[in-house]
PDB file of C-alpha atoms in Angstrom:
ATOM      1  CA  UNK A   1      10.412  22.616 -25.747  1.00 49.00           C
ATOM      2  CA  UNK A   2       6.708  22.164 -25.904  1.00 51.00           C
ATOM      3  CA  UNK A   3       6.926  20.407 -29.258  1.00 56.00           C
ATOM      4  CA  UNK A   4       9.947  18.074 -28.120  1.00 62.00           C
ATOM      5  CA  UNK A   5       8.305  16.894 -25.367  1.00 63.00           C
ATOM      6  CA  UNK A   6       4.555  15.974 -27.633  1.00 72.00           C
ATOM      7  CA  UNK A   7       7.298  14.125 -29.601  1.00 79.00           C
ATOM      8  CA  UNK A   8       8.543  11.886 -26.775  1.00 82.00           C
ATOM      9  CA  UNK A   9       5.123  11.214 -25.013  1.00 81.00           C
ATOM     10  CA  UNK A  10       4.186  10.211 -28.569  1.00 80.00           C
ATOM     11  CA  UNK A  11       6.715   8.718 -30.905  1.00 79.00           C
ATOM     12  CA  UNK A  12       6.106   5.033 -31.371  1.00 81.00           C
ATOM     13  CA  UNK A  13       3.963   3.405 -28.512  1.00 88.00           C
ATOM     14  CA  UNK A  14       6.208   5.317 -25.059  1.00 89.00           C
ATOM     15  CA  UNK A  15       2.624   6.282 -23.890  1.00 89.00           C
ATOM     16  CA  UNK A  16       1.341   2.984 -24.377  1.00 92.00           C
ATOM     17  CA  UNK A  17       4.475   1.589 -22.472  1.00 93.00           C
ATOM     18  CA  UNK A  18       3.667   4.357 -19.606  1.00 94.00           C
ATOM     19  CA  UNK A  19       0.575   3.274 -19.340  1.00 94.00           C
ATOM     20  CA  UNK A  20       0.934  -0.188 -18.813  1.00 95.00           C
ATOM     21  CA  UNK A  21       3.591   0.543 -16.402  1.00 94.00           C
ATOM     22  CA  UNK A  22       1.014   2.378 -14.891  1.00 95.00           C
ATOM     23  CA  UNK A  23      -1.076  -1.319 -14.883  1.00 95.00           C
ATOM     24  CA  UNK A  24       1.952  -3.085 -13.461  1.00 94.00           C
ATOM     25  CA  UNK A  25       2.086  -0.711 -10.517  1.00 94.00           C
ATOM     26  CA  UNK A  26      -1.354  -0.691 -10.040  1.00 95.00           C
ATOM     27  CA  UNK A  27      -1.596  -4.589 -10.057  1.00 95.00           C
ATOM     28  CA  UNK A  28       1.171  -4.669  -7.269  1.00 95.00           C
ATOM     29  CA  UNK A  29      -0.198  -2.231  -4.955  1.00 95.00           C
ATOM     30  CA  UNK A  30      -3.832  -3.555  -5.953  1.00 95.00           C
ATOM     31  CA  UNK A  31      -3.357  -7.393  -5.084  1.00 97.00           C
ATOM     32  CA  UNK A  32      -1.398  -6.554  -2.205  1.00 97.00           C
ATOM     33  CA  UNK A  33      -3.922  -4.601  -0.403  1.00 96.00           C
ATOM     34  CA  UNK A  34      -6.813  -7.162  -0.884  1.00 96.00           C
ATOM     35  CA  UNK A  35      -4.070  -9.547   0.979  1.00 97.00           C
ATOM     36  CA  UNK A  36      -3.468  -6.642   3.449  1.00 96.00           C
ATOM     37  CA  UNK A  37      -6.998  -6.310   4.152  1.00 95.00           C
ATOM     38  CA  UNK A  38      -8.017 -10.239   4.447  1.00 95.00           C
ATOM     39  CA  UNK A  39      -5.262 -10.875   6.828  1.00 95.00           C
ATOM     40  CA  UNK A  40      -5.019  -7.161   8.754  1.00 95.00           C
ATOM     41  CA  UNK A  41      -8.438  -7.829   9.855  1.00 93.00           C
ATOM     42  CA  UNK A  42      -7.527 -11.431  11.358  1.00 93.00           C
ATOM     43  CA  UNK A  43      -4.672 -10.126  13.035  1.00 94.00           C
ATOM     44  CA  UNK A  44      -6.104  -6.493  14.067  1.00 93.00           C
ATOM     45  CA  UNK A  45      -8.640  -9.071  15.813  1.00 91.00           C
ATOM     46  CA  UNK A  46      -6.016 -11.188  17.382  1.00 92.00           C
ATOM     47  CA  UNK A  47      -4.084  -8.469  18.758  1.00 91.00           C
ATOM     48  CA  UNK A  48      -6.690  -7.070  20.791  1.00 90.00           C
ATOM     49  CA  UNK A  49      -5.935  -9.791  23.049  1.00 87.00           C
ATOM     50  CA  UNK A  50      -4.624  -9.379  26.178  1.00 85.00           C
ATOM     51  CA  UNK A  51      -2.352 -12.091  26.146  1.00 87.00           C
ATOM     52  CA  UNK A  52       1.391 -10.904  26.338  1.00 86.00           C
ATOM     53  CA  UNK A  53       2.684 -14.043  24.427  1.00 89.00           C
ATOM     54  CA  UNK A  54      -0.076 -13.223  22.045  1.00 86.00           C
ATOM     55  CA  UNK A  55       0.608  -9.207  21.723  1.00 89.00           C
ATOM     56  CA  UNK A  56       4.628  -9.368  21.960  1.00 92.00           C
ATOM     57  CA  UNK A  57       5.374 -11.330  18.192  1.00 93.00           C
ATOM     58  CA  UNK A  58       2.726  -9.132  16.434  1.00 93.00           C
ATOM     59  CA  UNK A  59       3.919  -5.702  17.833  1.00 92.00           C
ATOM     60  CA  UNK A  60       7.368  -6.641  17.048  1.00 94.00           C
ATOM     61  CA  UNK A  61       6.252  -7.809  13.541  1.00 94.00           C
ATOM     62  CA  UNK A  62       4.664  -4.227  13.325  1.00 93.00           C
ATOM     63  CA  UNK A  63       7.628  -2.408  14.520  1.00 93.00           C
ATOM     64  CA  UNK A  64      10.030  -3.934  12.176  1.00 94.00           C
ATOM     65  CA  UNK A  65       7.945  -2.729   9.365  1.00 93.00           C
ATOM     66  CA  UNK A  66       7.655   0.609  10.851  1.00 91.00           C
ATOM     67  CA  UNK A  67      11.327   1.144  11.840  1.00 94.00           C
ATOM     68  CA  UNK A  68      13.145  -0.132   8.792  1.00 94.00           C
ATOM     69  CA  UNK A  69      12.670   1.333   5.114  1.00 95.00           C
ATOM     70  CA  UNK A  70      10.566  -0.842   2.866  1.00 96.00           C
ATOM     71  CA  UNK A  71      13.544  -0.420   0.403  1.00 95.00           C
ATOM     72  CA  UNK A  72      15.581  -2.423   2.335  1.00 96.00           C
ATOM     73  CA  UNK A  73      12.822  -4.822   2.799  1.00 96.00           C
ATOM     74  CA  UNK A  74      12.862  -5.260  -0.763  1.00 96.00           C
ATOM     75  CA  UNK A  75      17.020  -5.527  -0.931  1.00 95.00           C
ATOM     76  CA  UNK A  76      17.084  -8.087   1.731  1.00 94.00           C
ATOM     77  CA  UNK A  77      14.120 -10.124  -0.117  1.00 94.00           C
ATOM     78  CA  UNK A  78      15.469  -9.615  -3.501  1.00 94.00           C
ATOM     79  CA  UNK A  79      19.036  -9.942  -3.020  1.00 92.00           C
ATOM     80  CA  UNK A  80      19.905 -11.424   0.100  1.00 92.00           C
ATOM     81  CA  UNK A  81      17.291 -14.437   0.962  1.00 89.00           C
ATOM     82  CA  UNK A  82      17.553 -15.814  -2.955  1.00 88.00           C
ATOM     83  CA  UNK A  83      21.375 -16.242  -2.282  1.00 85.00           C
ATOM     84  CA  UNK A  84      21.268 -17.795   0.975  1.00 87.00           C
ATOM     85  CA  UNK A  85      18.341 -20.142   0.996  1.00 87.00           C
ATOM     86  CA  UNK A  86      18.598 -20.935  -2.824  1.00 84.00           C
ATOM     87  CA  UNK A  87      15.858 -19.558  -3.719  1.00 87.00           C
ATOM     88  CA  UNK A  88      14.775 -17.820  -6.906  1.00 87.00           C
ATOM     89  CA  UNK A  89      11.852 -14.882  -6.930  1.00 89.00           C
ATOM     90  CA  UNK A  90      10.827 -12.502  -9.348  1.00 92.00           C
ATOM     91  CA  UNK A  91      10.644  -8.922  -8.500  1.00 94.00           C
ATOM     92  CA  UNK A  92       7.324  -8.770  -8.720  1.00 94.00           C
ATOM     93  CA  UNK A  93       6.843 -11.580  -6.732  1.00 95.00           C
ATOM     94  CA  UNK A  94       9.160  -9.828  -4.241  1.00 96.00           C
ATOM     95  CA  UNK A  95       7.385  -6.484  -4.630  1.00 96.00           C
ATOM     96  CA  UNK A  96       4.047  -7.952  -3.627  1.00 96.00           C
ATOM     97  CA  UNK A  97       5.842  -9.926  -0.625  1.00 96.00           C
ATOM     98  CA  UNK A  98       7.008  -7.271   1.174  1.00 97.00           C
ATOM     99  CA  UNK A  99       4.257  -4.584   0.266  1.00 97.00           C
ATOM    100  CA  UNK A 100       1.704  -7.356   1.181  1.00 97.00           C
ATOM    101  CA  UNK A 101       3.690  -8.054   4.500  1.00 97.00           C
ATOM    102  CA  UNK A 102       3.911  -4.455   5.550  1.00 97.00           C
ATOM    103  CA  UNK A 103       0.149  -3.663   4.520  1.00 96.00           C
ATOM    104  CA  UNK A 104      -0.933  -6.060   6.469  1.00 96.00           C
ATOM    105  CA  UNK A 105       1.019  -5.085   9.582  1.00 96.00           C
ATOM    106  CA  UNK A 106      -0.086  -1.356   9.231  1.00 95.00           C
ATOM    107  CA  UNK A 107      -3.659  -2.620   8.544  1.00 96.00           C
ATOM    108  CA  UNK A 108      -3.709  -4.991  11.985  1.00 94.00           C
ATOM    109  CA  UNK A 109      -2.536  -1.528  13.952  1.00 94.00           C
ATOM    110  CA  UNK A 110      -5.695   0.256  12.138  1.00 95.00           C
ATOM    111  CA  UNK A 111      -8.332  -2.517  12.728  1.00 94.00           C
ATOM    112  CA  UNK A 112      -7.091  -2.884  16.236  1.00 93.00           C
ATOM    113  CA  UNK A 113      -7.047   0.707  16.984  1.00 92.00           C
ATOM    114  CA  UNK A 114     -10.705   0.852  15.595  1.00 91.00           C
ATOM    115  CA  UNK A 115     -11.606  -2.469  17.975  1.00 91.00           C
ATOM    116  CA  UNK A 116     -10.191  -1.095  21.281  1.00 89.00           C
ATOM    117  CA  UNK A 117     -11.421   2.679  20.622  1.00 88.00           C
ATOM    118  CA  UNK A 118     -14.858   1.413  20.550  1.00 86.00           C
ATOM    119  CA  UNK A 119     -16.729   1.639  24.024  1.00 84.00           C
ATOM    120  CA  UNK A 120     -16.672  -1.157  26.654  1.00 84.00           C
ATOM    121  CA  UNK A 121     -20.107  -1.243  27.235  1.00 83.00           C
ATOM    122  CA  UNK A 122     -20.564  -3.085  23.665  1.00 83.00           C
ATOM    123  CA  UNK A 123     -18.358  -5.853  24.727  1.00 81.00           C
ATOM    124  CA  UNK A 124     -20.490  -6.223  27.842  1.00 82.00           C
ATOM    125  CA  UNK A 125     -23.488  -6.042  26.333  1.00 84.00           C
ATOM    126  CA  UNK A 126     -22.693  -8.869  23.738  1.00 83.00           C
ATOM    127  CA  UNK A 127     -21.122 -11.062  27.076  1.00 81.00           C
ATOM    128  CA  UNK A 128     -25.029 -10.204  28.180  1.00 84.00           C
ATOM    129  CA  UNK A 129     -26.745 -11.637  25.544  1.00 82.00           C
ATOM    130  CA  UNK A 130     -24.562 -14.773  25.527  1.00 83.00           C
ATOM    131  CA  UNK A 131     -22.693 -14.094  22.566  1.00 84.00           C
ATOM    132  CA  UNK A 132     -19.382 -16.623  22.088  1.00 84.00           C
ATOM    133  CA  UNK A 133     -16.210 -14.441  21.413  1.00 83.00           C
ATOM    134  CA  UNK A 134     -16.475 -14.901  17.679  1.00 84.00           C
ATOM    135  CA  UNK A 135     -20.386 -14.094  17.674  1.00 87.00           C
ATOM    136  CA  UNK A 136     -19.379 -10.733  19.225  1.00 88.00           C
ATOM    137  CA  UNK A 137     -16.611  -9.964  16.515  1.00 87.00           C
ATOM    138  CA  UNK A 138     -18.708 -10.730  13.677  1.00 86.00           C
ATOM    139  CA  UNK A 139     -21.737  -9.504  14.601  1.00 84.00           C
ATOM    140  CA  UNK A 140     -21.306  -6.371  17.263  1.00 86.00           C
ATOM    141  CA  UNK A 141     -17.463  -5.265  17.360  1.00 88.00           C
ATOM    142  CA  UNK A 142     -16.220  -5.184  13.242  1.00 86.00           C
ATOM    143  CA  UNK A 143     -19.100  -4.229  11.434  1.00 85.00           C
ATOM    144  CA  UNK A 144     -18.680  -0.576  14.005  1.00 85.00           C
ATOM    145  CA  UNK A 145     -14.907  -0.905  13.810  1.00 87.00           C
ATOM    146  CA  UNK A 146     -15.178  -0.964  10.377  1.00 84.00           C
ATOM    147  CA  UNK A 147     -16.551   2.469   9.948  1.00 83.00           C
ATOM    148  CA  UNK A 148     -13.261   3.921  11.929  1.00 84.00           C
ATOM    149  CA  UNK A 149     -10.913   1.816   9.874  1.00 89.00           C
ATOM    150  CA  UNK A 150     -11.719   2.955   6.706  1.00 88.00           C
ATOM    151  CA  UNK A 151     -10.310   6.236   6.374  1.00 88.00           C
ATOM    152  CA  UNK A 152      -6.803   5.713   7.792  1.00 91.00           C
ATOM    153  CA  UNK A 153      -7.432   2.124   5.474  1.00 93.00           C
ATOM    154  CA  UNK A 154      -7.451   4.879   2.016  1.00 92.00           C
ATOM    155  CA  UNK A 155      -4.693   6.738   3.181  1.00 91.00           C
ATOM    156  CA  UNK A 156      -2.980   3.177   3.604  1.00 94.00           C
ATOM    157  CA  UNK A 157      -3.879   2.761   0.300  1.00 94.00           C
ATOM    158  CA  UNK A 158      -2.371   5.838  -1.052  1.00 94.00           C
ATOM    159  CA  UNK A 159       0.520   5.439   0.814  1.00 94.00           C
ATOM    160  CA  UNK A 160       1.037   1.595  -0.717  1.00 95.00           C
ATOM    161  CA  UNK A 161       0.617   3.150  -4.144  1.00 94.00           C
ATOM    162  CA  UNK A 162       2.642   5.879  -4.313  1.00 93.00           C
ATOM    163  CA  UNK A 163       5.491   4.186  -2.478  1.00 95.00           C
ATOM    164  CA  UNK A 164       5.151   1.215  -5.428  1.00 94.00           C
ATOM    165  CA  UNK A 165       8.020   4.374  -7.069  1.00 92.00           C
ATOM    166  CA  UNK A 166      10.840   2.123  -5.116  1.00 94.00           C
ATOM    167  CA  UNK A 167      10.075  -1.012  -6.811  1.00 94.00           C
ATOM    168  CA  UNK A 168      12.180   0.585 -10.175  1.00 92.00           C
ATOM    169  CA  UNK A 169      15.503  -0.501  -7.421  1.00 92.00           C
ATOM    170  CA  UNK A 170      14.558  -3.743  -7.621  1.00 93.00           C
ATOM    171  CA  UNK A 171      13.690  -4.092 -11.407  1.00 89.00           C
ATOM    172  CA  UNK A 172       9.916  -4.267 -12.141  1.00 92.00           C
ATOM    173  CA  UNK A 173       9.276  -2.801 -14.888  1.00 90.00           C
ATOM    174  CA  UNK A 174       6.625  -0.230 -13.781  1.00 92.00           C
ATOM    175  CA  UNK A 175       5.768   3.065 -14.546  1.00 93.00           C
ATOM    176  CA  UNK A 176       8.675   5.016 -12.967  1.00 94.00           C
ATOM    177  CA  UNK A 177      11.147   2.165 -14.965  1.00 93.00           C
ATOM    178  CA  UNK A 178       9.469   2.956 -17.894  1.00 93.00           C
ATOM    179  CA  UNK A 179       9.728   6.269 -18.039  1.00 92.00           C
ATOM    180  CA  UNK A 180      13.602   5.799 -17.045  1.00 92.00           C
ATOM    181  CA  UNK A 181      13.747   4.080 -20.024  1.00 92.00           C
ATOM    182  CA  UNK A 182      12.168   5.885 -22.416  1.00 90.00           C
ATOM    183  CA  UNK A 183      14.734   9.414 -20.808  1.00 89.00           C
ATOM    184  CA  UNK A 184      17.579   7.421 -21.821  1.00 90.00           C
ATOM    185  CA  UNK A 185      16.455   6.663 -25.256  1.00 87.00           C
ATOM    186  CA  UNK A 186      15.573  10.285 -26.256  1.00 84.00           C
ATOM    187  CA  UNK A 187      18.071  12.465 -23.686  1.00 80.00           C
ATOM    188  CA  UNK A 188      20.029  13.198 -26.637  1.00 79.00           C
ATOM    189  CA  UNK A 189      17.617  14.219 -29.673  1.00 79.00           C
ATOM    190  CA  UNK A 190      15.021  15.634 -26.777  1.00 79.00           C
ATOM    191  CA  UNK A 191      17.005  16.851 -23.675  1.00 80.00           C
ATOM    192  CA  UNK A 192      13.614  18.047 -21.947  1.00 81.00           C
ATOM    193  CA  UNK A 193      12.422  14.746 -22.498  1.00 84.00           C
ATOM    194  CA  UNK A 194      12.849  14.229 -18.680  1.00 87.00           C
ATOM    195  CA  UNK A 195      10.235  17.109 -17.902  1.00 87.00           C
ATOM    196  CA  UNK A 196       7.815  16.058 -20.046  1.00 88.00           C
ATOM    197  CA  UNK A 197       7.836  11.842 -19.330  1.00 90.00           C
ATOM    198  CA  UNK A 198       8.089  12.492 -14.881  1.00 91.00           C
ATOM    199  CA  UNK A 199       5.416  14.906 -15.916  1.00 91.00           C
ATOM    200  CA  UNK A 200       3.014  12.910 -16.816  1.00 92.00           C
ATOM    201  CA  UNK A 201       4.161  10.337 -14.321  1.00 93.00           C
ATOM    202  CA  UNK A 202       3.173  13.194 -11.675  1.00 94.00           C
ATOM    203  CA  UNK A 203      -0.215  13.532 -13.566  1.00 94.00           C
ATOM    204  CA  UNK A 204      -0.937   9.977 -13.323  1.00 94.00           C
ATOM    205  CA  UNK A 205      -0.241   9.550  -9.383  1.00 94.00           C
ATOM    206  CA  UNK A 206      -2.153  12.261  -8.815  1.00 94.00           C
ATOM    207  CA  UNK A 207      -4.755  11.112 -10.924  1.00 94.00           C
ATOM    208  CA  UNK A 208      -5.395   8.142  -9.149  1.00 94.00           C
ATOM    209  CA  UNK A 209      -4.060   9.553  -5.414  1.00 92.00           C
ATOM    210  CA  UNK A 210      -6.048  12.565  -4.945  1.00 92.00           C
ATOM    211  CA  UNK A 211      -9.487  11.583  -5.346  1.00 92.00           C
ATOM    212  CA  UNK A 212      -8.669   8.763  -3.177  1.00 90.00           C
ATOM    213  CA  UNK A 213      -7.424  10.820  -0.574  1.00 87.00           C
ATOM    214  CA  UNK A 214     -10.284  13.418  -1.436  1.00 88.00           C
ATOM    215  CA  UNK A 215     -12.924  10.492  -0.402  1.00 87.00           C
ATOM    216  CA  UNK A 216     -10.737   9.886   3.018  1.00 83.00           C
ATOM    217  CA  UNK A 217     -11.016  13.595   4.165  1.00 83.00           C
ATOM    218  CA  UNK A 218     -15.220  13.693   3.034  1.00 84.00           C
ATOM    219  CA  UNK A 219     -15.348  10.414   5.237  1.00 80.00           C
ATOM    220  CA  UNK A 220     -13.638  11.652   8.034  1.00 75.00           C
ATOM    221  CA  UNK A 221     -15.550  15.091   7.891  1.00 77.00           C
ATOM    222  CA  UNK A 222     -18.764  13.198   7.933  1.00 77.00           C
ATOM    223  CA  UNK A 223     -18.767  10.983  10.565  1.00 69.00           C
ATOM    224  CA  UNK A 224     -16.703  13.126  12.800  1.00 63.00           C
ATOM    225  CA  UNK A 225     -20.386  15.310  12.650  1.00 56.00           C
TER     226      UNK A 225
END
């Protein structure tokens, strides 16, 4: 067993291939949280108003993202809005779409949360010194926001990456696809070929998941003191 599965990982270049599937999922999750951030953070800012007509379309754009599964995000994206508005998408273009659209959703909830938790007396204190509204975001309310948002923003992070597994339904070619692929070649010659390729799948998530979640929890545990 131990030597059929060496054989798999290493015959021809099927590490190789995992690991760039590894870059492909890392790419998607990657670009899609620097677009989560940029616009979470403009939108976390906008909905602490307290302007109904303001609060209502963002909430609902939140909840939609929150009640439905991102894998039928990536169905209706993928397979429904190419064949009805004629349009034609990759599935990595899809993938970073939708992850990029629910990052940033989750990531306006977590800025917000961090805005409206902080204590009144900051936003009176900048209305003393005769700061304008956007003075008082830039200078007093996210710089001390941002120390709340980051923690919950890594385990956003985490979550973004490890859910990047779904994308294989949709057809990018990323780690999990890969390692599909390179089962269905050997299943035959190698039938533990399956416990030895997820294996080293579940190596590499953790690789890059646990320290990340690690640094969230030392965070946390630090400035909770």
């Amino acid at each position: 067993m131990l030597n059929s599965g060496i054989s798999v990982l290493f015959e021809g270049i099927n590490l190789q291939r995992l690991l760039l599937g590894l870059l492909v999922t890392l790419r998607v999750a990657l670009i899609a949280v620097v677009i989560s951030i940029a616009l979470g953070i403009i939108i976390g800012v906008i909905r602490t108003s307290k302007n109904k007509l303001v609060q209502i379309p963002f909430r609902i754009y939140l909840e939609l993202f929150r009640i439905i599964p991102i894998l039928v995000w990536l169905f209706v994206i993928y397979y429904i809005v190419p064949a009805n508005f004629d349009i034609n998408l990759s599935s990595e273009v899809v993938a970073l779409i939708v992850f990029s659209l629910w990052g940033t959703a989750e990531m306006s909830d977590i800025v917000r949360g961090a805005i409206i938790s902080l204590p009144k007396h900051q936003v009176e204190s900048s209305k003393a010194l005769g700061l304008s509204p956007v003075q008082m975001y830039r200078y007093v309310l996210i710089p001390q926001a941002t120390k709340r948002s980051i923690p919950p923003m890594i385990n956003l992070i985490t979550r973004m990456i490890k859910t990047t597994s779904l994308l294989t339904m949709i057809g990018v070619i990323e780690v999990i696809k890969v390692g599909q692929q390179i089962i269905e070649v050997n299943n035959l010659e190698y039938p533990s070929a399956s416990f030895w390729i997820y294996g080293i799948i579940f190596f590499m998530y953790f690789c890059i998941c646990f320290p990340l979640s690690r640094f969230s929890r030392k965070l946390e545990q630090k400035w909770a003191a």
